[in-house]
């Protein structure tokens, strides 16, 4: 049996395998709200332009409202034979209001319809992600302020480097997330153009008002080229790119949580809410939430790569390949929203193990740079000479198994005679972090100021939204 939505061109129905590969309703039903929103705006514009009658437009509006309620209460019957969300809604609309339903598709195509729906969906995703990232920043900034003076080891190459503070470390992620939010906001600005009215690829001969539908749907303006309008998926790729980089940042933090919560580090405690046990080892508290944040990043990056590969060889304008733009994108965006929520929860409940952090901060000769700086500042050595002297002292300390702040003065003076007992004032981890007062440095005073700055900025943003 032919698909009645196709009119008279086809006399036979599709093969079973064709239906299987062609149908997208199993996943694009997620666009139902955006599809109905776009159809209502289109019908209202058609009536305002005198292209369809006001009575028909009202019937269409009422019918679409009924369909929205049916989908949301679960009574709507989706059909794979009708392929996609657009034809499923249009078919049900015809059942509800009769021939007036056929007027809705005047001056549009499924090509511009799906482009509009997908833009609306991605825009909604960006708004939701931005709100979630704002909350994560608030939690990180609050935690950073509370632990601005908590000393911990700073690492390079995952080797002990210099002491930093726990608050300073958390603020690094606040900065990363700020850049993530900026990328999402930039993507939103570029996607916020309306393809509705581009029709199949060439525009339409009907006297439509694309500025009216743009205003109704919250777009800044209509798209300017009908070919580009229906064939563009840059907005999805760009948003997936922002999602990928955001997920990478969250994955890096998740990796640190996994390491920090291990028995070998014991830097932080995770609550029972975000850990699991073992079926055989009763002592285990596994950081599964962090591990899954780390793992789901692969799905998000994969979705970006997959869509780029779909688009890379497509001539203008619309191609059926572009049906593959949504399923993995939906999964990626849902995964991102999940990992943001999980990370926010972990940070909110996470508590640093102060004694272990401080002990670790002093290991690995982490104040060696402070010794070199002291030799420059007090003894007047060029930094390269100070670096060499400090390296010799570190080698002796390593051989004897003592930290720098416990090295006998005589042994240090044997390496360089200008060293006095005043050097011990810079060799503790507390003194080290307090000395890092350069802008952006880890001194507790700096960290409190930066955390407070973020708290105020995020609070002002929340007030503007409310």
PDB file of C-alpha atoms in Angstrom, residues 44-319:
ATOM      1  CA  UNK A  44      -0.665  31.840  12.059  1.00  0.00           C
ATOM      2  CA  UNK A  45       1.580  33.511   9.494  1.00  0.00           C
ATOM      3  CA  UNK A  46      -0.269  31.890   6.569  1.00  0.00           C
ATOM      4  CA  UNK A  47      -3.555  33.234   7.925  1.00  0.00           C
ATOM      5  CA  UNK A  48      -2.134  36.708   8.540  1.00  0.00           C
ATOM      6  CA  UNK A  49      -0.900  36.790   4.944  1.00  0.00           C
ATOM      7  CA  UNK A  50      -4.263  35.664   3.580  1.00  0.00           C
ATOM      8  CA  UNK A  51      -2.778  32.431   2.228  1.00  0.00           C
ATOM      9  CA  UNK A  52      -5.175  30.271   4.282  1.00  0.00           C
ATOM     10  CA  UNK A  53      -8.402  31.213   5.972  1.00  0.00           C
ATOM     11  CA  UNK A  54      -8.597  32.306   9.589  1.00  0.00           C
ATOM     12  CA  UNK A  55     -11.047  29.479  10.349  1.00  0.00           C
ATOM     13  CA  UNK A  56      -8.651  26.878   9.004  1.00  0.00           C
ATOM     14  CA  UNK A  57      -5.782  28.419  10.960  1.00  0.00           C
ATOM     15  CA  UNK A  58      -7.820  28.222  14.168  1.00  0.00           C
ATOM     16  CA  UNK A  59      -8.723  24.587  13.498  1.00  0.00           C
ATOM     17  CA  UNK A  60      -5.049  23.828  12.910  1.00  0.00           C
ATOM     18  CA  UNK A  61      -4.049  25.547  16.156  1.00  0.00           C
ATOM     19  CA  UNK A  62      -6.669  23.696  18.186  1.00  0.00           C
ATOM     20  CA  UNK A  63      -5.775  20.388  16.543  1.00  0.00           C
ATOM     21  CA  UNK A  64      -2.070  20.869  17.250  1.00  0.00           C
ATOM     22  CA  UNK A  65      -2.831  21.688  20.889  1.00  0.00           C
ATOM     23  CA  UNK A  66      -4.814  18.456  21.118  1.00  0.00           C
ATOM     24  CA  UNK A  67      -1.913  16.488  19.626  1.00  0.00           C
ATOM     25  CA  UNK A  68       0.507  18.082  22.097  1.00  0.00           C
ATOM     26  CA  UNK A  69      -1.687  16.941  25.002  1.00  0.00           C
ATOM     27  CA  UNK A  70      -1.982  13.441  23.523  1.00  0.00           C
ATOM     28  CA  UNK A  71       1.776  13.062  23.131  1.00  0.00           C
ATOM     29  CA  UNK A  72       2.446  14.301  26.636  1.00  0.00           C
ATOM     30  CA  UNK A  73      -0.190  12.095  28.267  1.00  0.00           C
ATOM     31  CA  UNK A  74       1.002   9.053  26.296  1.00  0.00           C
ATOM     32  CA  UNK A  75      -2.179   8.435  24.296  1.00  0.00           C
ATOM     33  CA  UNK A  76      -0.740   9.445  20.911  1.00  0.00           C
ATOM     34  CA  UNK A  77      -0.106   6.485  18.581  1.00  0.00           C
ATOM     35  CA  UNK A  78       3.143   6.827  16.663  1.00  0.00           C
ATOM     36  CA  UNK A  79       3.419   4.969  13.340  1.00  0.00           C
ATOM     37  CA  UNK A  80       6.693   3.832  11.772  1.00  0.00           C
ATOM     38  CA  UNK A  81       4.906   3.679   8.426  1.00  0.00           C
ATOM     39  CA  UNK A  82       4.604   7.462   8.593  1.00  0.00           C
ATOM     40  CA  UNK A  83       8.401   7.689   8.940  1.00  0.00           C
ATOM     41  CA  UNK A  84       8.942  10.778  11.061  1.00  0.00           C
ATOM     42  CA  UNK A  85       7.494  13.162  13.611  1.00  0.00           C
ATOM     43  CA  UNK A  86       6.271  15.590  10.925  1.00  0.00           C
ATOM     44  CA  UNK A  87       4.102  13.089   9.062  1.00  0.00           C
ATOM     45  CA  UNK A  88       2.872  11.488  12.277  1.00  0.00           C
ATOM     46  CA  UNK A  89       1.593  14.831  13.507  1.00  0.00           C
ATOM     47  CA  UNK A  90       0.162  15.837  10.142  1.00  0.00           C
ATOM     48  CA  UNK A  91      -1.659  12.514   9.779  1.00  0.00           C
ATOM     49  CA  UNK A  92      -3.218  12.819  13.225  1.00  0.00           C
ATOM     50  CA  UNK A  93      -4.129  16.439  12.520  1.00  0.00           C
ATOM     51  CA  UNK A  94      -6.073  15.311   9.456  1.00  0.00           C
ATOM     52  CA  UNK A  95      -7.955  12.771  11.587  1.00  0.00           C
ATOM     53  CA  UNK A  96      -8.866  15.528  14.021  1.00  0.00           C
ATOM     54  CA  UNK A  97      -9.803  18.430  11.723  1.00  0.00           C
ATOM     55  CA  UNK A  98     -10.181  16.965   8.245  1.00  0.00           C
ATOM     56  CA  UNK A  99      -9.125  18.717   5.050  1.00  0.00           C
ATOM     57  CA  UNK A 100      -8.010  21.889   6.828  1.00  0.00           C
ATOM     58  CA  UNK A 101      -4.954  19.937   7.973  1.00  0.00           C
ATOM     59  CA  UNK A 102      -3.745  19.755   4.380  1.00  0.00           C
ATOM     60  CA  UNK A 103      -3.420  23.549   4.260  1.00  0.00           C
ATOM     61  CA  UNK A 104      -0.759  23.584   6.968  1.00  0.00           C
ATOM     62  CA  UNK A 105       1.957  22.390   4.613  1.00  0.00           C
ATOM     63  CA  UNK A 106       1.433  25.285   2.219  1.00  0.00           C
ATOM     64  CA  UNK A 107       4.709  27.136   1.484  1.00  0.00           C
ATOM     65  CA  UNK A 108       6.922  24.779   3.448  1.00  0.00           C
ATOM     66  CA  UNK A 109       8.732  21.447   3.052  1.00  0.00           C
ATOM     67  CA  UNK A 110       9.874  18.835   5.483  1.00  0.00           C
ATOM     68  CA  UNK A 111      13.360  20.111   4.654  1.00  0.00           C
ATOM     69  CA  UNK A 112      12.869  23.548   6.190  1.00  0.00           C
ATOM     70  CA  UNK A 113      10.523  22.078   8.798  1.00  0.00           C
ATOM     71  CA  UNK A 114      13.108  19.692  10.238  1.00  0.00           C
ATOM     72  CA  UNK A 115      15.839  22.331  10.026  1.00  0.00           C
ATOM     73  CA  UNK A 116      13.620  24.624  12.093  1.00  0.00           C
ATOM     74  CA  UNK A 117      12.681  21.922  14.588  1.00  0.00           C
ATOM     75  CA  UNK A 118      16.289  20.876  15.088  1.00  0.00           C
ATOM     76  CA  UNK A 119      17.461  24.452  15.615  1.00  0.00           C
ATOM     77  CA  UNK A 120      14.733  25.006  18.187  1.00  0.00           C
ATOM     78  CA  UNK A 121      15.717  21.769  19.942  1.00  0.00           C
ATOM     79  CA  UNK A 122      19.436  22.614  20.014  1.00  0.00           C
ATOM     80  CA  UNK A 123      18.631  26.102  21.263  1.00  0.00           C
ATOM     81  CA  UNK A 124      16.608  24.587  24.123  1.00  0.00           C
ATOM     82  CA  UNK A 125      19.502  22.233  24.887  1.00  0.00           C
ATOM     83  CA  UNK A 126      21.958  25.130  25.042  1.00  0.00           C
ATOM     84  CA  UNK A 127      19.722  27.048  27.440  1.00  0.00           C
ATOM     85  CA  UNK A 128      19.383  24.004  29.699  1.00  0.00           C
ATOM     86  CA  UNK A 129      23.098  23.216  29.620  1.00  0.00           C
ATOM     87  CA  UNK A 130      23.988  26.833  30.365  1.00  0.00           C
ATOM     88  CA  UNK A 131      21.755  26.834  33.450  1.00  0.00           C
ATOM     89  CA  UNK A 132      23.276  23.549  34.638  1.00  0.00           C
ATOM     90  CA  UNK A 133      26.827  24.817  34.124  1.00  0.00           C
ATOM     91  CA  UNK A 134      25.961  27.985  36.027  1.00  0.00           C
ATOM     92  CA  UNK A 135      24.914  25.836  38.981  1.00  0.00           C
ATOM     93  CA  UNK A 136      28.142  23.823  38.768  1.00  0.00           C
ATOM     94  CA  UNK A 137      30.159  27.039  38.814  1.00  0.00           C
ATOM     95  CA  UNK A 138      28.289  28.206  41.906  1.00  0.00           C
ATOM     96  CA  UNK A 139      29.027  24.950  43.724  1.00  0.00           C
ATOM     97  CA  UNK A 140      32.705  25.031  42.710  1.00  0.00           C
ATOM     98  CA  UNK A 141      33.131  28.687  43.705  1.00  0.00           C
ATOM     99  CA  UNK A 142      31.480  28.118  47.090  1.00  0.00           C
ATOM    100  CA  UNK A 143      33.674  25.106  47.759  1.00  0.00           C
ATOM    101  CA  UNK A 144      36.748  27.036  46.627  1.00  0.00           C
ATOM    102  CA  UNK A 145      35.995  29.913  48.991  1.00  0.00           C
ATOM    103  CA  UNK A 146      35.472  27.497  51.886  1.00  0.00           C
ATOM    104  CA  UNK A 147      38.851  25.842  51.231  1.00  0.00           C
ATOM    105  CA  UNK A 148      40.848  28.813  49.960  1.00  0.00           C
ATOM    106  CA  UNK A 149      43.640  28.152  52.471  1.00  0.00           C
ATOM    107  CA  UNK A 150      43.720  24.364  52.312  1.00  0.00           C
ATOM    108  CA  UNK A 151      47.182  23.421  51.075  1.00  0.00           C
ATOM    109  CA  UNK A 152      47.529  20.568  48.596  1.00  0.00           C
ATOM    110  CA  UNK A 153      50.169  19.395  46.142  1.00  0.00           C
ATOM    111  CA  UNK A 154      50.175  20.925  42.691  1.00  0.00           C
ATOM    112  CA  UNK A 155      51.274  18.522  39.965  1.00  0.00           C
ATOM    113  CA  UNK A 156      52.992  18.607  36.624  1.00  0.00           C
ATOM    114  CA  UNK A 157      53.470  15.277  34.849  1.00  0.00           C
ATOM    115  CA  UNK A 158      51.475  13.915  37.829  1.00  0.00           C
ATOM    116  CA  UNK A 159      54.642  14.497  39.861  1.00  0.00           C
ATOM    117  CA  UNK A 160      54.709  16.755  42.904  1.00  0.00           C
ATOM    118  CA  UNK A 161      55.594  20.243  41.634  1.00  0.00           C
ATOM    119  CA  UNK A 162      54.670  23.134  43.950  1.00  0.00           C
ATOM    120  CA  UNK A 163      52.161  23.566  46.755  1.00  0.00           C
ATOM    121  CA  UNK A 164      48.829  25.101  45.752  1.00  0.00           C
ATOM    122  CA  UNK A 165      45.503  25.347  47.543  1.00  0.00           C
ATOM    123  CA  UNK A 166      42.438  23.196  47.117  1.00  0.00           C
ATOM    124  CA  UNK A 167      40.362  26.289  46.440  1.00  0.00           C
ATOM    125  CA  UNK A 168      42.757  27.386  43.708  1.00  0.00           C
ATOM    126  CA  UNK A 169      42.482  23.983  42.060  1.00  0.00           C
ATOM    127  CA  UNK A 170      38.673  24.131  42.041  1.00  0.00           C
ATOM    128  CA  UNK A 171      38.688  27.643  40.591  1.00  0.00           C
ATOM    129  CA  UNK A 172      40.633  26.330  37.599  1.00  0.00           C
ATOM    130  CA  UNK A 173      37.490  24.412  36.657  1.00  0.00           C
ATOM    131  CA  UNK A 174      35.303  27.472  37.195  1.00  0.00           C
ATOM    132  CA  UNK A 175      37.424  29.196  34.565  1.00  0.00           C
ATOM    133  CA  UNK A 176      37.189  26.243  32.172  1.00  0.00           C
ATOM    134  CA  UNK A 177      33.423  26.116  32.531  1.00  0.00           C
ATOM    135  CA  UNK A 178      33.192  29.853  31.900  1.00  0.00           C
ATOM    136  CA  UNK A 179      34.869  29.262  28.534  1.00  0.00           C
ATOM    137  CA  UNK A 180      32.495  26.359  27.880  1.00  0.00           C
ATOM    138  CA  UNK A 181      29.514  28.571  28.552  1.00  0.00           C
ATOM    139  CA  UNK A 182      30.937  31.199  26.247  1.00  0.00           C
ATOM    140  CA  UNK A 183      31.235  28.664  23.445  1.00  0.00           C
ATOM    141  CA  UNK A 184      27.646  27.512  23.922  1.00  0.00           C
ATOM    142  CA  UNK A 185      26.439  31.111  23.935  1.00  0.00           C
ATOM    143  CA  UNK A 186      28.391  31.855  20.752  1.00  0.00           C
ATOM    144  CA  UNK A 187      26.859  28.786  19.097  1.00  0.00           C
ATOM    145  CA  UNK A 188      23.397  29.939  20.179  1.00  0.00           C
ATOM    146  CA  UNK A 189      23.891  33.344  18.569  1.00  0.00           C
ATOM    147  CA  UNK A 190      24.853  31.780  15.263  1.00  0.00           C
ATOM    148  CA  UNK A 191      22.079  29.181  15.230  1.00  0.00           C
ATOM    149  CA  UNK A 192      19.342  31.659  16.099  1.00  0.00           C
ATOM    150  CA  UNK A 193      18.239  32.242  12.507  1.00  0.00           C
ATOM    151  CA  UNK A 194      15.003  30.861  11.135  1.00  0.00           C
ATOM    152  CA  UNK A 195      15.063  28.460   8.146  1.00  0.00           C
ATOM    153  CA  UNK A 196      11.259  28.140   8.013  1.00  0.00           C
ATOM    154  CA  UNK A 197      10.018  29.379   4.646  1.00  0.00           C
ATOM    155  CA  UNK A 198      13.040  28.176   2.693  1.00  0.00           C
ATOM    156  CA  UNK A 199      10.758  25.287   1.640  1.00  0.00           C
ATOM    157  CA  UNK A 200      12.474  22.384  -0.125  1.00  0.00           C
ATOM    158  CA  UNK A 201      15.495  24.406  -1.293  1.00  0.00           C
ATOM    159  CA  UNK A 202      14.400  27.352  -3.471  1.00  0.00           C
ATOM    160  CA  UNK A 203      11.989  29.333  -1.304  1.00  0.00           C
ATOM    161  CA  UNK A 204       8.317  29.680  -2.238  1.00  0.00           C
ATOM    162  CA  UNK A 205       6.127  31.699  -4.570  1.00  0.00           C
ATOM    163  CA  UNK A 206       3.593  32.339  -1.803  1.00  0.00           C
ATOM    164  CA  UNK A 207       3.743  35.799  -0.173  1.00  0.00           C
ATOM    165  CA  UNK A 208       4.939  34.515   3.199  1.00  0.00           C
ATOM    166  CA  UNK A 209       6.334  36.649   6.006  1.00  0.00           C
ATOM    167  CA  UNK A 210       9.462  34.946   7.316  1.00  0.00           C
ATOM    168  CA  UNK A 211      10.137  37.796   9.724  1.00  0.00           C
ATOM    169  CA  UNK A 212       6.787  37.098  11.411  1.00  0.00           C
ATOM    170  CA  UNK A 213       7.558  33.405  11.974  1.00  0.00           C
ATOM    171  CA  UNK A 214      11.050  34.354  13.157  1.00  0.00           C
ATOM    172  CA  UNK A 215       9.602  36.676  15.782  1.00  0.00           C
ATOM    173  CA  UNK A 216       6.998  34.116  16.853  1.00  0.00           C
ATOM    174  CA  UNK A 217       9.655  31.449  17.348  1.00  0.00           C
ATOM    175  CA  UNK A 218      12.187  33.693  19.081  1.00  0.00           C
ATOM    176  CA  UNK A 219      14.692  33.757  16.222  1.00  0.00           C
ATOM    177  CA  UNK A 220      16.713  36.901  15.601  1.00  0.00           C
ATOM    178  CA  UNK A 221      16.070  36.879  11.855  1.00  0.00           C
ATOM    179  CA  UNK A 222      15.284  34.567   8.935  1.00  0.00           C
ATOM    180  CA  UNK A 223      18.125  32.740   7.216  1.00  0.00           C
ATOM    181  CA  UNK A 224      19.207  34.602   4.086  1.00  0.00           C
ATOM    182  CA  UNK A 225      19.768  31.777   1.583  1.00  0.00           C
ATOM    183  CA  UNK A 226      17.236  29.025   0.993  1.00  0.00           C
ATOM    184  CA  UNK A 227      19.836  26.473  -0.148  1.00  0.00           C
ATOM    185  CA  UNK A 228      21.960  27.015   2.956  1.00  0.00           C
ATOM    186  CA  UNK A 229      18.864  27.067   5.147  1.00  0.00           C
ATOM    187  CA  UNK A 230      17.908  23.449   4.486  1.00  0.00           C
ATOM    188  CA  UNK A 231      21.400  21.984   4.090  1.00  0.00           C
ATOM    189  CA  UNK A 232      23.144  23.597   7.080  1.00  0.00           C
ATOM    190  CA  UNK A 233      23.949  21.568  10.173  1.00  0.00           C
ATOM    191  CA  UNK A 234      26.803  23.762  11.346  1.00  0.00           C
ATOM    192  CA  UNK A 235      24.723  24.747  14.353  1.00  0.00           C
ATOM    193  CA  UNK A 236      24.536  21.132  15.530  1.00  0.00           C
ATOM    194  CA  UNK A 237      28.219  20.453  14.880  1.00  0.00           C
ATOM    195  CA  UNK A 238      29.270  23.647  16.632  1.00  0.00           C
ATOM    196  CA  UNK A 239      27.108  22.847  19.652  1.00  0.00           C
ATOM    197  CA  UNK A 240      28.440  19.284  19.725  1.00  0.00           C
ATOM    198  CA  UNK A 241      31.960  20.715  19.560  1.00  0.00           C
ATOM    199  CA  UNK A 242      31.219  22.910  22.581  1.00  0.00           C
ATOM    200  CA  UNK A 243      29.679  19.871  24.287  1.00  0.00           C
ATOM    201  CA  UNK A 244      32.766  17.768  23.540  1.00  0.00           C
ATOM    202  CA  UNK A 245      35.164  20.286  25.030  1.00  0.00           C
ATOM    203  CA  UNK A 246      32.928  20.763  28.060  1.00  0.00           C
ATOM    204  CA  UNK A 247      32.787  16.989  28.534  1.00  0.00           C
ATOM    205  CA  UNK A 248      36.585  16.818  28.270  1.00  0.00           C
ATOM    206  CA  UNK A 249      36.872  19.332  31.110  1.00  0.00           C
ATOM    207  CA  UNK A 250      34.442  17.348  33.251  1.00  0.00           C
ATOM    208  CA  UNK A 251      36.286  14.140  32.398  1.00  0.00           C
ATOM    209  CA  UNK A 252      39.588  15.630  33.524  1.00  0.00           C
ATOM    210  CA  UNK A 253      38.016  16.546  36.851  1.00  0.00           C
ATOM    211  CA  UNK A 254      36.424  13.109  37.108  1.00  0.00           C
ATOM    212  CA  UNK A 255      39.839  11.521  36.588  1.00  0.00           C
ATOM    213  CA  UNK A 256      41.217  13.604  39.441  1.00  0.00           C
ATOM    214  CA  UNK A 257      38.354  12.561  41.695  1.00  0.00           C
ATOM    215  CA  UNK A 258      39.060   8.913  40.885  1.00  0.00           C
ATOM    216  CA  UNK A 259      42.719   9.370  41.777  1.00  0.00           C
ATOM    217  CA  UNK A 260      42.125  11.588  44.810  1.00  0.00           C
ATOM    218  CA  UNK A 261      39.584   9.244  46.384  1.00  0.00           C
ATOM    219  CA  UNK A 262      41.812   6.165  46.077  1.00  0.00           C
ATOM    220  CA  UNK A 263      43.334   4.576  49.176  1.00  0.00           C
ATOM    221  CA  UNK A 264      46.785   5.493  47.884  1.00  0.00           C
ATOM    222  CA  UNK A 265      45.994   9.232  47.770  1.00  0.00           C
ATOM    223  CA  UNK A 266      43.108   9.782  50.228  1.00  0.00           C
ATOM    224  CA  UNK A 267      42.858  13.440  49.230  1.00  0.00           C
ATOM    225  CA  UNK A 268      39.052  13.617  49.239  1.00  0.00           C
ATOM    226  CA  UNK A 269      36.036  11.784  50.579  1.00  0.00           C
ATOM    227  CA  UNK A 270      33.064  11.109  48.299  1.00  0.00           C
ATOM    228  CA  UNK A 271      29.639  10.636  49.832  1.00  0.00           C
ATOM    229  CA  UNK A 272      27.668   7.417  49.595  1.00  0.00           C
ATOM    230  CA  UNK A 273      25.388   9.164  47.091  1.00  0.00           C
ATOM    231  CA  UNK A 274      28.058   9.025  44.385  1.00  0.00           C
ATOM    232  CA  UNK A 275      29.893   5.782  45.166  1.00  0.00           C
ATOM    233  CA  UNK A 276      29.046   2.108  44.917  1.00  0.00           C
ATOM    234  CA  UNK A 277      30.200  -1.060  46.605  1.00  0.00           C
ATOM    235  CA  UNK A 278      31.577  -4.342  45.369  1.00  0.00           C
ATOM    236  CA  UNK A 279      29.711  -7.624  45.068  1.00  0.00           C
ATOM    237  CA  UNK A 280      32.680  -9.504  46.541  1.00  0.00           C
ATOM    238  CA  UNK A 281      34.924  -6.998  48.361  1.00  0.00           C
ATOM    239  CA  UNK A 282      33.036  -5.478  51.296  1.00  0.00           C
ATOM    240  CA  UNK A 283      35.607  -2.745  51.928  1.00  0.00           C
ATOM    241  CA  UNK A 284      35.214  -1.104  48.521  1.00  0.00           C
ATOM    242  CA  UNK A 285      33.757   2.377  47.859  1.00  0.00           C
ATOM    243  CA  UNK A 286      34.067   2.830  44.131  1.00  0.00           C
ATOM    244  CA  UNK A 287      33.861   6.310  42.530  1.00  0.00           C
ATOM    245  CA  UNK A 288      31.513   5.031  39.834  1.00  0.00           C
ATOM    246  CA  UNK A 289      29.846   8.382  39.185  1.00  0.00           C
ATOM    247  CA  UNK A 290      33.212   9.933  38.351  1.00  0.00           C
ATOM    248  CA  UNK A 291      34.183   6.957  36.216  1.00  0.00           C
ATOM    249  CA  UNK A 292      30.967   7.224  34.209  1.00  0.00           C
ATOM    250  CA  UNK A 293      31.445  10.962  33.709  1.00  0.00           C
ATOM    251  CA  UNK A 294      34.838  10.068  32.282  1.00  0.00           C
ATOM    252  CA  UNK A 295      33.404   7.330  30.058  1.00  0.00           C
ATOM    253  CA  UNK A 296      30.422   9.213  28.662  1.00  0.00           C
ATOM    254  CA  UNK A 297      32.769  11.824  27.251  1.00  0.00           C
ATOM    255  CA  UNK A 298      33.543   9.290  24.517  1.00  0.00           C
ATOM    256  CA  UNK A 299      29.902   9.199  23.438  1.00  0.00           C
ATOM    257  CA  UNK A 300      29.793  12.985  23.187  1.00  0.00           C
ATOM    258  CA  UNK A 301      33.011  13.291  21.191  1.00  0.00           C
ATOM    259  CA  UNK A 302      31.845  10.395  19.009  1.00  0.00           C
ATOM    260  CA  UNK A 303      28.593  12.171  18.157  1.00  0.00           C
ATOM    261  CA  UNK A 304      30.477  15.258  17.014  1.00  0.00           C
ATOM    262  CA  UNK A 305      32.801  13.177  14.846  1.00  0.00           C
ATOM    263  CA  UNK A 306      29.934  11.147  13.382  1.00  0.00           C
ATOM    264  CA  UNK A 307      27.996  14.220  12.265  1.00  0.00           C
ATOM    265  CA  UNK A 308      31.096  15.773  10.711  1.00  0.00           C
ATOM    266  CA  UNK A 309      31.619  12.578   8.726  1.00  0.00           C
ATOM    267  CA  UNK A 310      27.974  12.561   7.599  1.00  0.00           C
ATOM    268  CA  UNK A 311      28.220  16.146   6.350  1.00  0.00           C
ATOM    269  CA  UNK A 312      31.684  16.188   4.838  1.00  0.00           C
ATOM    270  CA  UNK A 313      30.746  14.989   1.324  1.00  0.00           C
ATOM    271  CA  UNK A 314      27.212  16.302   0.851  1.00  0.00           C
ATOM    272  CA  UNK A 315      26.467  18.572  -2.103  1.00  0.00           C
ATOM    273  CA  UNK A 316      23.767  21.213  -1.727  1.00  0.00           C
ATOM    274  CA  UNK A 317      21.042  21.025  -0.740  1.00  0.00           C
ATOM    275  CA  UNK A 318      19.191  18.544   1.518  1.00  0.00           C
ATOM    276  CA  UNK A 319      20.221  14.863   1.378  1.00  0.00           C
TER     277      UNK A 319
END
